[in-house]
Structure formats: structure tokens, C-alpha cells
Amino acid sequence: MRRSLVLGLTLAFAVALAMANPVTAHTPSNMTLEYDFDTQTLTVTVSHSVTDTGTHYIESITILKNSVEYTSRDYTSQESTTGMDDTFSVDAVDGDVLQITAACSIAGSITRDITVTAPATTTTTTTTATDTTTMDTTTTAPTTPTGDGNQFLFTVGIAAAIVVVGLLFAVATIMRRR
């Protein structure tokens, strides 16, 4: 009886640990922002590797303009297993600060800022004509995710495994007393 109890507890612990691995999740790993001043369009690209785009995905993107909520969009899935991108019409002027937050459906989020800059205008004079050229103003934000969903969900999985093992020991103790 004792050998089968030890074998059963060991098996239950192994199953609990195996189940903890798929529970782990992570925050979005990177976000790239591009603002086109001429079209007043913001393109948001979020790196977020997942195995199932229907259950683990970027749930929302929120845009603040000069610290005031400008727009927000909710999602029910992610377009690919590597991440997603979306475009937003954002009326902005030179110097406006846009703060974009992408939130994961399971845990964590990533936030980036971008400062809108008006295109620089240069004038080139030749002997035949004057040509005014507008330069592209694409800006990419830095790359540091916030939050740590991996550690949190792994801890929850380990805690669940410990609870299962504790319950099995309690049942075994009760069975031994009978």
C-alpha cells in the first residue's frame, strides 16, 4: 500500500508540473510605432509570440494623446502567432506626444511613447526651377516591455502543483488512519 501511495503521489506531482508549463504566458516583447504626418496615420506593430491566437492574444491597444485618452480598440484574437499590427487615424501636430499601450489577454502589457514631428522642408534652388521636398518622418520607439507575465503565471502553476500534492498527502493520511 505504501509503495502505491508513493508512486501515486509522484505521478500526481509530475502531472501537476507538466500542466504548469502550458499555463505560462508572457507580456508583449516589443512594440514599433510609426507616425505618418502627411496622412495623420499611426501604425502600431506589436511582437507577441503565442501558440494559440484565439486564447492568448493582444486584447487591446489604447492611445493617449498628450496624456488624454484619444482612442482604444479591443480585439478577440491576434492575426498571427508572432504578433499583430494595426493602423489608427490620429490627428496630431508637431510636438504632440502619443502614448500607446498594448495589453495581453492573459497577463502584462507594453507601453511606448512617440513624439510627433512635422516634416522638415528643404528648398533646393537650381538655375531652372525651385524644388521643395518634404522628408519622411518615421520614428521607432525604444524596446523594453513592462510587466512580467511569465514569472507570475509560472508561480501560479507551481502553487497549484503544491496544492494538489498537499491534497493528495491529506487524502493519503486519512486513508492510513482507517
PDB file of C-alpha atoms in Angstrom:
ATOM      1  CA  MET A   1       0.000   0.000   0.000  1.00  0.00           C
ATOM      2  CA  ARG A   2       2.792   2.417   0.900  1.00  0.00           C
ATOM      3  CA  ARG A   3       4.626   1.822  -2.396  1.00  0.00           C
ATOM      4  CA  SER A   4       1.477   2.504  -4.449  1.00  0.00           C
ATOM      5  CA  LEU A   5       0.817   5.656  -2.403  1.00  0.00           C
ATOM      6  CA  VAL A   6       4.324   6.988  -3.079  1.00  0.00           C
ATOM      7  CA  LEU A   7       4.001   6.073  -6.761  1.00  0.00           C
ATOM      8  CA  GLY A   8       0.604   7.791  -6.969  1.00  0.00           C
ATOM      9  CA  LEU A   9       1.874  10.952  -5.295  1.00  0.00           C
ATOM     10  CA  THR A  10       4.924  11.071  -7.540  1.00  0.00           C
ATOM     11  CA  LEU A  11       2.738  10.642 -10.625  1.00  0.00           C
ATOM     12  CA  ALA A  12       0.318  13.351  -9.419  1.00  0.00           C
ATOM     13  CA  PHE A  13       3.214  15.748  -8.798  1.00  0.00           C
ATOM     14  CA  ALA A  14       4.667  15.066 -12.265  1.00  0.00           C
ATOM     15  CA  VAL A  15       1.269  15.677 -13.892  1.00  0.00           C
ATOM     16  CA  ALA A  16       0.822  18.928 -11.921  1.00  0.00           C
ATOM     17  CA  LEU A  17       4.243  20.174 -13.045  1.00  0.00           C
ATOM     18  CA  ALA A  18       3.539  19.210 -16.659  1.00  0.00           C
ATOM     19  CA  MET A  19       0.272  21.135 -16.524  1.00  0.00           C
ATOM     20  CA  ALA A  20       2.037  24.226 -15.137  1.00  0.00           C
ATOM     21  CA  ASN A  21       4.103  24.667 -18.307  1.00  0.00           C
ATOM     22  CA  PRO A  22       1.248  25.442 -20.758  1.00  0.00           C
ATOM     23  CA  VAL A  23      -0.184  27.921 -18.266  1.00  0.00           C
ATOM     24  CA  THR A  24       2.824  30.201 -18.587  1.00  0.00           C
ATOM     25  CA  ALA A  25       2.290  33.354 -20.587  1.00  0.00           C
ATOM     26  CA  HIS A  26       4.293  36.407 -21.351  1.00  0.00           C
ATOM     27  CA  THR A  27       3.923  40.072 -21.999  1.00  0.00           C
ATOM     28  CA  PRO A  28       4.277  41.505 -25.488  1.00  0.00           C
ATOM     29  CA  SER A  29       8.016  41.615 -26.193  1.00  0.00           C
ATOM     30  CA  ASN A  30       8.304  44.684 -28.421  1.00  0.00           C
ATOM     31  CA  MET A  31       6.298  47.482 -29.999  1.00  0.00           C
ATOM     32  CA  THR A  32       7.237  49.594 -33.005  1.00  0.00           C
ATOM     33  CA  LEU A  33       5.466  52.882 -33.701  1.00  0.00           C
ATOM     34  CA  GLU A  34       5.446  54.780 -36.980  1.00  0.00           C
ATOM     35  CA  TYR A  35       3.618  58.063 -37.486  1.00  0.00           C
ATOM     36  CA  ASP A  36       2.996  59.443 -40.980  1.00  0.00           C
ATOM     37  CA  PHE A  37       2.489  63.180 -40.565  1.00  0.00           C
ATOM     38  CA  ASP A  38       1.121  63.673 -44.094  1.00  0.00           C
ATOM     39  CA  THR A  39      -1.678  61.091 -43.731  1.00  0.00           C
ATOM     40  CA  GLN A  40      -2.059  61.552 -39.941  1.00  0.00           C
ATOM     41  CA  THR A  41      -1.760  57.774 -39.538  1.00  0.00           C
ATOM     42  CA  LEU A  42      -0.175  55.860 -36.670  1.00  0.00           C
ATOM     43  CA  THR A  43       0.970  52.293 -37.348  1.00  0.00           C
ATOM     44  CA  VAL A  44       1.426  50.080 -34.280  1.00  0.00           C
ATOM     45  CA  THR A  45       3.307  46.788 -34.619  1.00  0.00           C
ATOM     46  CA  VAL A  46       3.360  44.533 -31.538  1.00  0.00           C
ATOM     47  CA  SER A  47       5.632  41.479 -31.191  1.00  0.00           C
ATOM     48  CA  HIS A  48       3.838  38.836 -29.118  1.00  0.00           C
ATOM     49  CA  SER A  49       4.653  35.188 -29.826  1.00  0.00           C
ATOM     50  CA  VAL A  50       1.825  32.803 -28.931  1.00  0.00           C
ATOM     51  CA  THR A  51       0.796  29.250 -29.793  1.00  0.00           C
ATOM     52  CA  ASP A  52      -2.975  29.831 -29.950  1.00  0.00           C
ATOM     53  CA  THR A  53      -4.059  33.201 -31.369  1.00  0.00           C
ATOM     54  CA  GLY A  54      -7.643  32.659 -30.191  1.00  0.00           C
ATOM     55  CA  THR A  55      -6.898  32.275 -26.478  1.00  0.00           C
ATOM     56  CA  HIS A  56      -3.641  34.216 -25.992  1.00  0.00           C
ATOM     57  CA  TYR A  57      -3.528  37.472 -27.924  1.00  0.00           C
ATOM     58  CA  ILE A  58      -3.231  41.251 -27.805  1.00  0.00           C
ATOM     59  CA  GLU A  59      -6.559  42.155 -26.217  1.00  0.00           C
ATOM     60  CA  SER A  60      -6.462  45.944 -26.583  1.00  0.00           C
ATOM     61  CA  ILE A  61      -4.479  48.906 -27.826  1.00  0.00           C
ATOM     62  CA  THR A  62      -5.036  52.250 -26.118  1.00  0.00           C
ATOM     63  CA  ILE A  63      -3.695  55.564 -27.414  1.00  0.00           C
ATOM     64  CA  LEU A  64      -3.217  58.635 -25.225  1.00  0.00           C
ATOM     65  CA  LYS A  65      -2.522  61.980 -26.903  1.00  0.00           C
ATOM     66  CA  ASN A  66      -0.771  64.433 -24.581  1.00  0.00           C
ATOM     67  CA  SER A  67      -1.801  62.279 -21.553  1.00  0.00           C
ATOM     68  CA  VAL A  68      -5.514  62.229 -22.511  1.00  0.00           C
ATOM     69  CA  GLU A  69      -7.162  59.070 -23.867  1.00  0.00           C
ATOM     70  CA  TYR A  70      -7.605  59.553 -27.604  1.00  0.00           C
ATOM     71  CA  THR A  71      -8.843  56.143 -28.741  1.00  0.00           C
ATOM     72  CA  SER A  72      -8.890  52.495 -27.774  1.00  0.00           C
ATOM     73  CA  ARG A  73      -9.501  49.328 -29.764  1.00  0.00           C
ATOM     74  CA  ASP A  74     -10.368  45.850 -28.424  1.00  0.00           C
ATOM     75  CA  TYR A  75      -9.510  42.563 -30.156  1.00  0.00           C
ATOM     76  CA  THR A  76     -10.778  38.970 -29.816  1.00  0.00           C
ATOM     77  CA  SER A  77      -7.770  37.293 -31.433  1.00  0.00           C
ATOM     78  CA  GLN A  78      -4.329  38.000 -32.834  1.00  0.00           C
ATOM     79  CA  GLU A  79      -3.699  37.905 -36.597  1.00  0.00           C
ATOM     80  CA  SER A  80      -0.566  35.734 -36.384  1.00  0.00           C
ATOM     81  CA  THR A  81       1.402  33.681 -33.878  1.00  0.00           C
ATOM     82  CA  THR A  82       4.224  36.248 -33.931  1.00  0.00           C
ATOM     83  CA  GLY A  83       2.232  39.404 -33.230  1.00  0.00           C
ATOM     84  CA  MET A  84      -0.030  41.938 -34.836  1.00  0.00           C
ATOM     85  CA  ASP A  85      -0.187  45.371 -36.363  1.00  0.00           C
ATOM     86  CA  ASP A  86      -2.929  47.947 -36.764  1.00  0.00           C
ATOM     87  CA  THR A  87      -3.294  51.493 -38.049  1.00  0.00           C
ATOM     88  CA  PHE A  88      -5.076  54.385 -36.407  1.00  0.00           C
ATOM     89  CA  SER A  89      -6.122  57.772 -37.721  1.00  0.00           C
ATOM     90  CA  VAL A  90      -4.657  60.240 -35.206  1.00  0.00           C
ATOM     91  CA  ASP A  91      -4.897  63.972 -35.795  1.00  0.00           C
ATOM     92  CA  ALA A  92      -1.700  65.398 -34.350  1.00  0.00           C
ATOM     93  CA  VAL A  93       0.516  68.448 -34.640  1.00  0.00           C
ATOM     94  CA  ASP A  94       4.229  68.952 -34.200  1.00  0.00           C
ATOM     95  CA  GLY A  95       5.204  68.210 -30.583  1.00  0.00           C
ATOM     96  CA  ASP A  96       2.184  66.073 -29.636  1.00  0.00           C
ATOM     97  CA  VAL A  97       3.159  63.052 -27.525  1.00  0.00           C
ATOM     98  CA  LEU A  98       1.319  59.807 -28.248  1.00  0.00           C
ATOM     99  CA  GLN A  99       1.482  57.055 -25.627  1.00  0.00           C
ATOM    100  CA  ILE A 100       0.417  53.618 -26.851  1.00  0.00           C
ATOM    101  CA  THR A 101      -0.305  50.625 -24.588  1.00  0.00           C
ATOM    102  CA  ALA A 102      -0.895  47.086 -25.902  1.00  0.00           C
ATOM    103  CA  ALA A 103      -2.367  44.682 -23.334  1.00  0.00           C
ATOM    104  CA  CYS A 104      -2.148  40.869 -23.456  1.00  0.00           C
ATOM    105  CA  SER A 105      -5.344  38.850 -22.899  1.00  0.00           C
ATOM    106  CA  ILE A 106      -3.613  36.750 -20.212  1.00  0.00           C
ATOM    107  CA  ALA A 107      -1.017  38.907 -18.483  1.00  0.00           C
ATOM    108  CA  GLY A 108       1.069  42.002 -18.941  1.00  0.00           C
ATOM    109  CA  SER A 109       1.266  44.945 -21.286  1.00  0.00           C
ATOM    110  CA  ILE A 110       3.794  47.078 -23.123  1.00  0.00           C
ATOM    111  CA  THR A 111       3.776  50.885 -23.394  1.00  0.00           C
ATOM    112  CA  ARG A 112       5.675  53.110 -25.795  1.00  0.00           C
ATOM    113  CA  ASP A 113       5.727  56.859 -26.488  1.00  0.00           C
ATOM    114  CA  ILE A 114       6.280  58.687 -29.748  1.00  0.00           C
ATOM    115  CA  THR A 115       6.625  62.438 -30.242  1.00  0.00           C
ATOM    116  CA  VAL A 116       5.080  63.721 -33.460  1.00  0.00           C
ATOM    117  CA  THR A 117       7.423  65.800 -35.585  1.00  0.00           C
ATOM    118  CA  ALA A 118       6.395  67.832 -38.592  1.00  0.00           C
ATOM    119  CA  PRO A 119       8.225  67.035 -41.796  1.00  0.00           C
ATOM    120  CA  ALA A 120      11.287  69.141 -42.464  1.00  0.00           C
ATOM    121  CA  THR A 121      11.053  71.277 -45.574  1.00  0.00           C
ATOM    122  CA  THR A 122      14.165  71.855 -47.637  1.00  0.00           C
ATOM    123  CA  THR A 123      14.475  74.086 -50.650  1.00  0.00           C
ATOM    124  CA  THR A 124      16.921  73.398 -53.429  1.00  0.00           C
ATOM    125  CA  THR A 125      17.460  76.153 -55.985  1.00  0.00           C
ATOM    126  CA  THR A 126      18.699  75.409 -59.483  1.00  0.00           C
ATOM    127  CA  THR A 127      19.113  77.660 -62.490  1.00  0.00           C
ATOM    128  CA  THR A 128      15.840  76.438 -63.989  1.00  0.00           C
ATOM    129  CA  ALA A 129      13.415  75.964 -61.055  1.00  0.00           C
ATOM    130  CA  THR A 130      12.894  75.786 -57.293  1.00  0.00           C
ATOM    131  CA  ASP A 131      12.031  72.376 -55.856  1.00  0.00           C
ATOM    132  CA  THR A 132      10.572  71.899 -52.366  1.00  0.00           C
ATOM    133  CA  THR A 133      10.985  68.408 -50.930  1.00  0.00           C
ATOM    134  CA  THR A 134       9.213  67.016 -47.865  1.00  0.00           C
ATOM    135  CA  MET A 135      11.098  64.456 -45.831  1.00  0.00           C
ATOM    136  CA  ASP A 136       9.517  61.348 -44.305  1.00  0.00           C
ATOM    137  CA  THR A 137       9.090  61.460 -40.501  1.00  0.00           C
ATOM    138  CA  THR A 138       9.065  57.839 -39.415  1.00  0.00           C
ATOM    139  CA  THR A 139      10.008  57.277 -35.769  1.00  0.00           C
ATOM    140  CA  THR A 140      10.619  53.994 -33.994  1.00  0.00           C
ATOM    141  CA  ALA A 141      10.180  53.753 -30.232  1.00  0.00           C
ATOM    142  CA  PRO A 142      12.638  52.012 -27.846  1.00  0.00           C
ATOM    143  CA  THR A 143      12.141  48.372 -26.921  1.00  0.00           C
ATOM    144  CA  THR A 144      11.610  47.464 -23.271  1.00  0.00           C
ATOM    145  CA  PRO A 145       8.486  45.554 -22.213  1.00  0.00           C
ATOM    146  CA  THR A 146       6.761  46.273 -18.918  1.00  0.00           C
ATOM    147  CA  GLY A 147       5.422  43.653 -16.533  1.00  0.00           C
ATOM    148  CA  ASP A 148       6.464  40.034 -16.198  1.00  0.00           C
ATOM    149  CA  GLY A 149       3.599  37.676 -17.024  1.00  0.00           C
ATOM    150  CA  ASN A 150       5.959  34.707 -17.422  1.00  0.00           C
ATOM    151  CA  GLN A 151       7.123  34.734 -13.827  1.00  0.00           C
ATOM    152  CA  PHE A 152       3.637  35.382 -12.413  1.00  0.00           C
ATOM    153  CA  LEU A 153       1.911  32.545 -14.290  1.00  0.00           C
ATOM    154  CA  PHE A 154       4.758  30.119 -13.677  1.00  0.00           C
ATOM    155  CA  THR A 155       4.456  30.882  -9.951  1.00  0.00           C
ATOM    156  CA  VAL A 156       0.699  30.241 -10.101  1.00  0.00           C
ATOM    157  CA  GLY A 157       1.355  26.894 -11.813  1.00  0.00           C
ATOM    158  CA  ILE A 158       3.863  25.831  -9.171  1.00  0.00           C
ATOM    159  CA  ALA A 159       1.479  26.922  -6.399  1.00  0.00           C
ATOM    160  CA  ALA A 160      -1.292  24.827  -7.981  1.00  0.00           C
ATOM    161  CA  ALA A 161       1.040  21.815  -8.121  1.00  0.00           C
ATOM    162  CA  ILE A 162       1.913  22.238  -4.448  1.00  0.00           C
ATOM    163  CA  VAL A 163      -1.784  22.434  -3.536  1.00  0.00           C
ATOM    164  CA  VAL A 164      -2.503  19.229  -5.492  1.00  0.00           C
ATOM    165  CA  VAL A 165       0.333  17.386  -3.772  1.00  0.00           C
ATOM    166  CA  GLY A 166      -0.817  18.671  -0.370  1.00  0.00           C
ATOM    167  CA  LEU A 167      -4.351  17.443  -1.031  1.00  0.00           C
ATOM    168  CA  LEU A 168      -3.030  14.029  -2.062  1.00  0.00           C
ATOM    169  CA  PHE A 169      -0.998  13.799   1.153  1.00  0.00           C
ATOM    170  CA  ALA A 170      -4.101  14.725   3.165  1.00  0.00           C
ATOM    171  CA  VAL A 171      -6.127  12.017   1.426  1.00  0.00           C
ATOM    172  CA  ALA A 172      -3.328   9.505   1.985  1.00  0.00           C
ATOM    173  CA  THR A 173      -3.173  10.372   5.688  1.00  0.00           C
ATOM    174  CA  ILE A 174      -6.934   9.917   6.066  1.00  0.00           C
ATOM    175  CA  MET A 175      -6.802   6.601   4.224  1.00  0.00           C
ATOM    176  CA  ARG A 176      -3.980   5.362   6.506  1.00  0.00           C
ATOM    177  CA  ARG A 177      -5.980   6.117   9.646  1.00  0.00           C
ATOM    178  CA  ARG A 178      -8.859   3.886   8.510  1.00  0.00           C
TER     179      ARG A 178
END
